[in-house]
Amino acid sequence: IAGITQAPTSQILAAGRRMTLRCTQDMRHNAMYWYRQDLGLGLRLIHYSNTAGTTGKGEVPDGYSVSRANTDDFPLTLASAVPSQTSVYFCASSASGSAPDTQYFGPGTRLTVL
Amino acid sequence: AQSVAQPEDQVNVAEGNPLTVKCTYSVSGNPYLFWYVQYPNRGLQFLLKYITGDNLVKGSYGFEAEFNKSQTSFHLKKPSALVSDSALYFCAVSLNTGFQKLVFGTGTRLLVSP
């Protein structure tokens, strides 16, 4: 079934450790996004990529980095995790990145930083 | 800057009754508006979107939403609620120009009682 996969499903991480959240889509979508979901704050955009080889900063990019080496994969890296990065992380993709494309979401990664 | 408000943290409705989940938005131009639903421990699923034209938009699972430009609202509705509709609902807005960045509301939990 076509869609977005994320790994791991959940992770507990010690503060200061490096962590990469993986995201892969098989819909050949050009645009991909990373959001974090926090209670009472909804979803906030961390980073995005409108095509392979390009990335951009969203609303809350500090402490995170991304790369887009190919169309399918869009990993999110926490270089040195802090407790405030405890959250549920969602990857999404859309066909072109231009409004009003629909964004499709992965199942999420629940990350706990202690 | 774009923003979305979902004024109700939770909406309670009895099965078979009509439901409304409220959303208001603020943008400087013409908006594209979206509704997503999130079931427990799942990613967001697309329900419907408003682009242009008819103010009443029909979507998945019997949901519809009405765009009201004068009131800057995009309320989600369903004529007859099901217990299985119980979930977290997010409204989102993007501008109709350039690269699409969705801005989400904080979410409304819908609880449908038998």
PDB file of C-alpha atoms in Angstrom:
ATOM      1  CA  ILE A   1       0.000   0.000   0.000  1.00  0.00           C
ATOM      2  CA  ALA A   2       1.441   3.347  -1.015  1.00  0.00           C
ATOM      3  CA  GLY A   3       2.136   5.831   1.730  1.00  0.00           C
ATOM      4  CA  ILE A   4       4.610   7.121   4.257  1.00  0.00           C
ATOM      5  CA  THR A   5       6.568   5.040   6.710  1.00  0.00           C
ATOM      6  CA  GLN A   6       8.364   6.345   9.768  1.00  0.00           C
ATOM      7  CA  ALA A   7      10.882   4.684  12.023  1.00  0.00           C
ATOM      8  CA  PRO A   8      11.203   4.093  14.854  1.00  0.00           C
ATOM      9  CA  THR A   9       7.640   3.993  16.162  1.00  0.00           C
ATOM     10  CA  SER A  10       8.843   5.189  19.533  1.00  0.00           C
ATOM     11  CA  GLN A  11      12.130   5.892  21.223  1.00  0.00           C
ATOM     12  CA  ILE A  12      13.431   6.854  24.637  1.00  0.00           C
ATOM     13  CA  LEU A  13      16.631   8.836  24.381  1.00  0.00           C
ATOM     14  CA  ALA A  14      19.097  10.216  26.881  1.00  0.00           C
ATOM     15  CA  ALA A  15      19.699  13.945  26.708  1.00  0.00           C
ATOM     16  CA  GLY A  16      22.756  14.827  24.680  1.00  0.00           C
ATOM     17  CA  ARG A  17      22.481  11.833  22.388  1.00  0.00           C
ATOM     18  CA  ARG A  18      22.169  12.094  18.631  1.00  0.00           C
ATOM     19  CA  MET A  19      19.051  10.662  17.004  1.00  0.00           C
ATOM     20  CA  THR A  20      17.806  10.344  13.436  1.00  0.00           C
ATOM     21  CA  LEU A  21      14.142   9.846  12.694  1.00  0.00           C
ATOM     22  CA  ARG A  22      13.541   8.172   9.372  1.00  0.00           C
ATOM     23  CA  CYS A  23      10.812   8.937   6.862  1.00  0.00           C
ATOM     24  CA  THR A  24      10.224   7.252   3.515  1.00  0.00           C
ATOM     25  CA  GLN A  25       7.422   7.781   1.007  1.00  0.00           C
ATOM     26  CA  ASP A  26       6.644   5.748  -2.074  1.00  0.00           C
ATOM     27  CA  MET A  27       4.223   8.156  -3.746  1.00  0.00           C
ATOM     28  CA  ARG A  28       6.945   9.966  -5.703  1.00  0.00           C
ATOM     29  CA  HIS A  29       5.892  13.203  -4.039  1.00  0.00           C
ATOM     30  CA  ASN A  30       8.219  16.145  -4.537  1.00  0.00           C
ATOM     31  CA  ALA A  31       7.552  17.890  -1.242  1.00  0.00           C
ATOM     32  CA  MET A  32       8.136  16.531   2.254  1.00  0.00           C
ATOM     33  CA  TYR A  33       7.680  17.984   5.698  1.00  0.00           C
ATOM     34  CA  TRP A  34       8.491  17.342   9.348  1.00  0.00           C
ATOM     35  CA  TYR A  35       6.113  18.441  12.104  1.00  0.00           C
ATOM     36  CA  ARG A  36       6.102  18.055  15.833  1.00  0.00           C
ATOM     37  CA  GLN A  37       2.860  17.646  17.760  1.00  0.00           C
ATOM     38  CA  ASP A  38       2.623  18.894  21.313  1.00  0.00           C
ATOM     39  CA  LEU A  39      -0.426  18.965  23.546  1.00  0.00           C
ATOM     40  CA  GLY A  40      -2.235  22.268  23.287  1.00  0.00           C
ATOM     41  CA  LEU A  41      -0.018  23.509  20.460  1.00  0.00           C
ATOM     42  CA  GLY A  42      -1.228  21.462  17.524  1.00  0.00           C
ATOM     43  CA  LEU A  43       1.294  20.654  14.810  1.00  0.00           C
ATOM     44  CA  ARG A  44       4.232  22.928  14.110  1.00  0.00           C
ATOM     45  CA  LEU A  45       6.449  22.744  11.051  1.00  0.00           C
ATOM     46  CA  ILE A  46      10.104  21.984  11.746  1.00  0.00           C
ATOM     47  CA  HIS A  47      11.660  21.694   8.273  1.00  0.00           C
ATOM     48  CA  TYR A  48      10.452  21.097   4.774  1.00  0.00           C
ATOM     49  CA  SER A  49      11.769  20.195   1.347  1.00  0.00           C
ATOM     50  CA  ASN A  50      10.011  21.136  -1.867  1.00  0.00           C
ATOM     51  CA  THR A  51      12.195  18.880  -4.018  1.00  0.00           C
ATOM     52  CA  ALA A  52      15.165  16.561  -3.706  1.00  0.00           C
ATOM     53  CA  GLY A  53      18.315  18.495  -2.905  1.00  0.00           C
ATOM     54  CA  THR A  54      16.609  21.480  -1.281  1.00  0.00           C
ATOM     55  CA  THR A  55      15.417  22.092   2.266  1.00  0.00           C
ATOM     56  CA  GLY A  56      13.933  24.960   4.223  1.00  0.00           C
ATOM     57  CA  LYS A  57      13.254  25.997   7.790  1.00  0.00           C
ATOM     58  CA  GLY A  58       9.812  25.927   9.292  1.00  0.00           C
ATOM     59  CA  GLU A  59       8.415  27.477  12.432  1.00  0.00           C
ATOM     60  CA  VAL A  60      10.551  25.601  14.991  1.00  0.00           C
ATOM     61  CA  PRO A  61      13.816  24.504  13.312  1.00  0.00           C
ATOM     62  CA  ASP A  62      16.296  25.022  16.157  1.00  0.00           C
ATOM     63  CA  GLY A  63      18.014  21.825  17.280  1.00  0.00           C
ATOM     64  CA  TYR A  64      16.969  19.905  14.170  1.00  0.00           C
ATOM     65  CA  SER A  65      18.505  19.285  10.771  1.00  0.00           C
ATOM     66  CA  VAL A  66      17.270  17.536   7.649  1.00  0.00           C
ATOM     67  CA  SER A  67      18.612  16.295   4.354  1.00  0.00           C
ATOM     68  CA  ARG A  68      16.946  15.319   1.080  1.00  0.00           C
ATOM     69  CA  ALA A  69      19.356  13.245  -0.930  1.00  0.00           C
ATOM     70  CA  ASN A  70      16.593  11.637  -2.998  1.00  0.00           C
ATOM     71  CA  THR A  71      12.855  11.914  -3.597  1.00  0.00           C
ATOM     72  CA  ASP A  72      11.780   9.161  -1.222  1.00  0.00           C
ATOM     73  CA  ASP A  73      13.690   9.813   2.007  1.00  0.00           C
ATOM     74  CA  PHE A  74      13.640  12.762   4.376  1.00  0.00           C
ATOM     75  CA  PRO A  75      15.461  12.027   7.651  1.00  0.00           C
ATOM     76  CA  LEU A  76      15.259  14.362  10.634  1.00  0.00           C
ATOM     77  CA  THR A  77      18.297  14.544  12.920  1.00  0.00           C
ATOM     78  CA  LEU A  78      18.549  15.782  16.480  1.00  0.00           C
ATOM     79  CA  ALA A  79      22.241  16.453  16.932  1.00  0.00           C
ATOM     80  CA  SER A  80      22.139  16.660  20.726  1.00  0.00           C
ATOM     81  CA  ALA A  81      18.706  15.881  22.132  1.00  0.00           C
ATOM     82  CA  VAL A  82      17.175  17.957  24.920  1.00  0.00           C
ATOM     83  CA  PRO A  83      14.084  17.205  27.035  1.00  0.00           C
ATOM     84  CA  SER A  84      12.086  19.943  25.278  1.00  0.00           C
ATOM     85  CA  GLN A  85      12.313  17.859  22.124  1.00  0.00           C
ATOM     86  CA  THR A  86      10.086  15.250  23.712  1.00  0.00           C
ATOM     87  CA  SER A  87       7.188  15.142  21.285  1.00  0.00           C
ATOM     88  CA  VAL A  88       5.424  13.167  18.606  1.00  0.00           C
ATOM     89  CA  TYR A  89       7.018  13.713  15.225  1.00  0.00           C
ATOM     90  CA  PHE A  90       5.112  13.416  11.970  1.00  0.00           C
ATOM     91  CA  CYS A  91       6.491  13.278   8.479  1.00  0.00           C
ATOM     92  CA  ALA A  92       4.254  14.340   5.608  1.00  0.00           C
ATOM     93  CA  SER A  93       4.453  14.639   1.854  1.00  0.00           C
ATOM     94  CA  SER A  94       2.587  16.332  -0.966  1.00  0.00           C
ATOM     95  CA  ALA A  95       2.768  16.041  -4.712  1.00  0.00           C
ATOM     96  CA  SER A  96       4.254  19.393  -5.649  1.00  0.00           C
ATOM     97  CA  GLY A  97       4.544  21.529  -2.557  1.00  0.00           C
ATOM     98  CA  SER A  98       2.436  24.248  -4.109  1.00  0.00           C
ATOM     99  CA  ALA A  99      -0.834  25.281  -2.550  1.00  0.00           C
ATOM    100  CA  PRO A 100      -3.448  23.741  -2.429  1.00  0.00           C
ATOM    101  CA  ASP A 101      -1.766  20.354  -2.457  1.00  0.00           C
ATOM    102  CA  THR A 102      -2.991  17.916   0.145  1.00  0.00           C
ATOM    103  CA  GLN A 103      -0.380  16.780   2.610  1.00  0.00           C
ATOM    104  CA  TYR A 104      -0.385  13.111   3.585  1.00  0.00           C
ATOM    105  CA  PHE A 105       0.975  12.072   6.953  1.00  0.00           C
ATOM    106  CA  GLY A 106       2.943   9.160   8.287  1.00  0.00           C
ATOM    107  CA  PRO A 107       2.030   7.303  11.485  1.00  0.00           C
ATOM    108  CA  GLY A 108       4.429   9.283  13.665  1.00  0.00           C
ATOM    109  CA  THR A 109       7.382   8.693  15.980  1.00  0.00           C
ATOM    110  CA  ARG A 110       6.931   9.216  19.705  1.00  0.00           C
ATOM    111  CA  LEU A 111      10.203  10.502  21.123  1.00  0.00           C
ATOM    112  CA  THR A 112      10.974  10.882  24.818  1.00  0.00           C
ATOM    113  CA  VAL A 113      14.168  12.662  25.838  1.00  0.00           C
ATOM    114  CA  LEU A 114      15.196  12.133  29.438  1.00  0.00           C
TER     115      LEU A 114
ATOM    116  CA  ALA B   1       0.947  35.907   9.434  1.00  0.00           C
ATOM    117  CA  GLN B   2      -1.469  33.040   9.077  1.00  0.00           C
ATOM    118  CA  SER B   3      -3.243  31.654  12.103  1.00  0.00           C
ATOM    119  CA  VAL B   4      -6.037  29.271  12.920  1.00  0.00           C
ATOM    120  CA  ALA B   5      -8.204  29.143  16.001  1.00  0.00           C
ATOM    121  CA  GLN B   6     -10.202  26.193  17.198  1.00  0.00           C
ATOM    122  CA  PRO B   7     -12.052  27.676  20.143  1.00  0.00           C
ATOM    123  CA  GLU B   8     -13.283  24.417  21.653  1.00  0.00           C
ATOM    124  CA  ASP B   9     -10.881  21.933  23.192  1.00  0.00           C
ATOM    125  CA  GLN B  10     -13.614  19.318  23.241  1.00  0.00           C
ATOM    126  CA  VAL B  11     -17.034  18.847  21.691  1.00  0.00           C
ATOM    127  CA  ASN B  12     -19.473  16.321  23.102  1.00  0.00           C
ATOM    128  CA  VAL B  13     -22.401  15.037  21.071  1.00  0.00           C
ATOM    129  CA  ALA B  14     -24.764  12.090  21.254  1.00  0.00           C
ATOM    130  CA  GLU B  15     -24.738   9.527  18.494  1.00  0.00           C
ATOM    131  CA  GLY B  16     -27.225  10.397  15.777  1.00  0.00           C
ATOM    132  CA  ASN B  17     -27.157  14.116  16.540  1.00  0.00           C
ATOM    133  CA  PRO B  18     -25.564  16.666  14.231  1.00  0.00           C
ATOM    134  CA  LEU B  19     -22.073  17.819  15.082  1.00  0.00           C
ATOM    135  CA  THR B  20     -20.131  20.998  14.466  1.00  0.00           C
ATOM    136  CA  VAL B  21     -16.442  21.581  15.101  1.00  0.00           C
ATOM    137  CA  LYS B  22     -15.524  25.244  14.833  1.00  0.00           C
ATOM    138  CA  CYS B  23     -12.577  26.830  13.071  1.00  0.00           C
ATOM    139  CA  THR B  24     -11.732  30.455  12.355  1.00  0.00           C
ATOM    140  CA  TYR B  25      -8.722  31.687  10.457  1.00  0.00           C
ATOM    141  CA  SER B  26      -6.650  34.772   9.832  1.00  0.00           C
ATOM    142  CA  VAL B  27      -4.662  35.308   6.648  1.00  0.00           C
ATOM    143  CA  SER B  28      -3.618  38.316   4.615  1.00  0.00           C
ATOM    144  CA  GLY B  29      -4.756  36.860   1.298  1.00  0.00           C
ATOM    145  CA  ASN B  30      -7.115  34.227   0.013  1.00  0.00           C
ATOM    146  CA  PRO B  31      -6.917  31.030   2.044  1.00  0.00           C
ATOM    147  CA  TYR B  32      -6.898  27.366   1.342  1.00  0.00           C
ATOM    148  CA  LEU B  33      -8.489  25.550   4.263  1.00  0.00           C
ATOM    149  CA  PHE B  34      -8.173  21.949   5.358  1.00  0.00           C
ATOM    150  CA  TRP B  35      -9.622  19.561   7.911  1.00  0.00           C
ATOM    151  CA  TYR B  36      -7.729  16.543   9.179  1.00  0.00           C
ATOM    152  CA  VAL B  37      -8.730  13.842  11.665  1.00  0.00           C
ATOM    153  CA  GLN B  38      -6.417  11.968  14.017  1.00  0.00           C
ATOM    154  CA  TYR B  39      -7.393   8.706  15.656  1.00  0.00           C
ATOM    155  CA  PRO B  40      -5.479   7.552  18.756  1.00  0.00           C
ATOM    156  CA  ASN B  41      -1.835   6.682  18.077  1.00  0.00           C
ATOM    157  CA  ARG B  42      -2.249   7.382  14.376  1.00  0.00           C
ATOM    158  CA  GLY B  43      -1.159  10.019  11.914  1.00  0.00           C
ATOM    159  CA  LEU B  44      -3.420  12.694  10.518  1.00  0.00           C
ATOM    160  CA  GLN B  45      -5.903  11.710   7.837  1.00  0.00           C
ATOM    161  CA  PHE B  46      -7.156  14.213   5.276  1.00  0.00           C
ATOM    162  CA  LEU B  47     -10.906  14.876   5.396  1.00  0.00           C
ATOM    163  CA  LEU B  48     -11.567  17.760   3.033  1.00  0.00           C
ATOM    164  CA  LYS B  49     -10.305  21.093   1.737  1.00  0.00           C
ATOM    165  CA  TYR B  50     -11.640  24.354   0.427  1.00  0.00           C
ATOM    166  CA  ILE B  51      -9.929  25.832  -2.606  1.00  0.00           C
ATOM    167  CA  THR B  52     -12.439  28.067  -4.333  1.00  0.00           C
ATOM    168  CA  GLY B  53     -15.991  28.034  -5.612  1.00  0.00           C
ATOM    169  CA  ASP B  54     -18.838  26.424  -3.706  1.00  0.00           C
ATOM    170  CA  ASN B  55     -18.672  27.386  -0.053  1.00  0.00           C
ATOM    171  CA  LEU B  56     -19.934  23.969   1.050  1.00  0.00           C
ATOM    172  CA  VAL B  57     -17.253  21.336   0.720  1.00  0.00           C
ATOM    173  CA  LYS B  58     -18.021  17.639   1.060  1.00  0.00           C
ATOM    174  CA  GLY B  59     -15.390  15.236   2.269  1.00  0.00           C
ATOM    175  CA  SER B  60     -14.720  11.762   3.578  1.00  0.00           C
ATOM    176  CA  TYR B  61     -16.899   9.789   6.016  1.00  0.00           C
ATOM    177  CA  GLY B  62     -19.922  12.057   5.517  1.00  0.00           C
ATOM    178  CA  PHE B  63     -18.213  15.201   6.768  1.00  0.00           C
ATOM    179  CA  GLU B  64     -18.679  18.594   5.187  1.00  0.00           C
ATOM    180  CA  ALA B  65     -17.443  22.082   5.925  1.00  0.00           C
ATOM    181  CA  GLU B  66     -18.770  25.516   5.127  1.00  0.00           C
ATOM    182  CA  PHE B  67     -16.455  28.335   4.125  1.00  0.00           C
ATOM    183  CA  ASN B  68     -17.672  31.735   5.302  1.00  0.00           C
ATOM    184  CA  LYS B  69     -15.429  34.535   4.106  1.00  0.00           C
ATOM    185  CA  SER B  70     -17.172  37.335   5.996  1.00  0.00           C
ATOM    186  CA  GLN B  71     -16.852  35.460   9.281  1.00  0.00           C
ATOM    187  CA  THR B  72     -13.449  33.961   8.373  1.00  0.00           C
ATOM    188  CA  SER B  73     -14.728  30.579   9.426  1.00  0.00           C
ATOM    189  CA  PHE B  74     -14.553  27.026   8.144  1.00  0.00           C
ATOM    190  CA  HIS B  75     -16.649  24.919  10.493  1.00  0.00           C
ATOM    191  CA  LEU B  76     -16.720  21.142  10.128  1.00  0.00           C
ATOM    192  CA  LYS B  77     -20.127  19.499  10.201  1.00  0.00           C
ATOM    193  CA  LYS B  78     -21.820  16.149   9.993  1.00  0.00           C
ATOM    194  CA  PRO B  79     -25.595  15.607   9.995  1.00  0.00           C
ATOM    195  CA  SER B  80     -25.553  12.472  12.147  1.00  0.00           C
ATOM    196  CA  ALA B  81     -22.606  11.623  14.406  1.00  0.00           C
ATOM    197  CA  LEU B  82     -21.253   8.128  14.918  1.00  0.00           C
ATOM    198  CA  VAL B  83     -19.380   6.821  17.941  1.00  0.00           C
ATOM    199  CA  SER B  84     -16.560   5.989  15.533  1.00  0.00           C
ATOM    200  CA  ASP B  85     -16.234   9.711  14.712  1.00  0.00           C
ATOM    201  CA  SER B  86     -14.682  10.225  18.141  1.00  0.00           C
ATOM    202  CA  ALA B  87     -11.198  11.554  17.423  1.00  0.00           C
ATOM    203  CA  LEU B  88      -9.038  14.674  17.379  1.00  0.00           C
ATOM    204  CA  TYR B  89      -9.826  17.122  14.582  1.00  0.00           C
ATOM    205  CA  PHE B  90      -7.446  19.723  13.183  1.00  0.00           C
ATOM    206  CA  CYS B  91      -8.189  22.708  11.012  1.00  0.00           C
ATOM    207  CA  ALA B  92      -5.344  24.127   8.908  1.00  0.00           C
ATOM    208  CA  VAL B  93      -4.825  27.071   6.572  1.00  0.00           C
ATOM    209  CA  SER B  94      -2.367  27.967   3.864  1.00  0.00           C
ATOM    210  CA  LEU B  95      -2.059  30.881   1.497  1.00  0.00           C
ATOM    211  CA  ASN B  96      -2.832  30.327  -2.155  1.00  0.00           C
ATOM    212  CA  THR B  97       0.538  31.539  -3.325  1.00  0.00           C
ATOM    213  CA  GLY B  98       3.979  30.058  -3.330  1.00  0.00           C
ATOM    214  CA  PHE B  99       5.271  27.057  -1.484  1.00  0.00           C
ATOM    215  CA  GLN B 100       2.614  25.596   0.772  1.00  0.00           C
ATOM    216  CA  LYS B 101       3.124  25.829   4.493  1.00  0.00           C
ATOM    217  CA  LEU B 102       0.184  24.620   6.514  1.00  0.00           C
ATOM    218  CA  VAL B 103      -0.605  26.326   9.800  1.00  0.00           C
ATOM    219  CA  PHE B 104      -2.613  24.122  12.122  1.00  0.00           C
ATOM    220  CA  GLY B 105      -5.042  24.889  14.881  1.00  0.00           C
ATOM    221  CA  THR B 106      -4.570  23.338  18.296  1.00  0.00           C
ATOM    222  CA  GLY B 107      -7.150  20.641  17.664  1.00  0.00           C
ATOM    223  CA  THR B 108     -10.610  19.804  18.961  1.00  0.00           C
ATOM    224  CA  ARG B 109     -11.409  16.488  20.551  1.00  0.00           C
ATOM    225  CA  LEU B 110     -14.781  15.147  19.456  1.00  0.00           C
ATOM    226  CA  LEU B 111     -16.455  12.688  21.782  1.00  0.00           C
ATOM    227  CA  VAL B 112     -19.570  10.960  20.497  1.00  0.00           C
ATOM    228  CA  SER B 113     -21.494   9.091  23.158  1.00  0.00           C
ATOM    229  CA  PRO B 114     -23.732   6.083  22.408  1.00  0.00           C
TER     230      PRO B 114
END
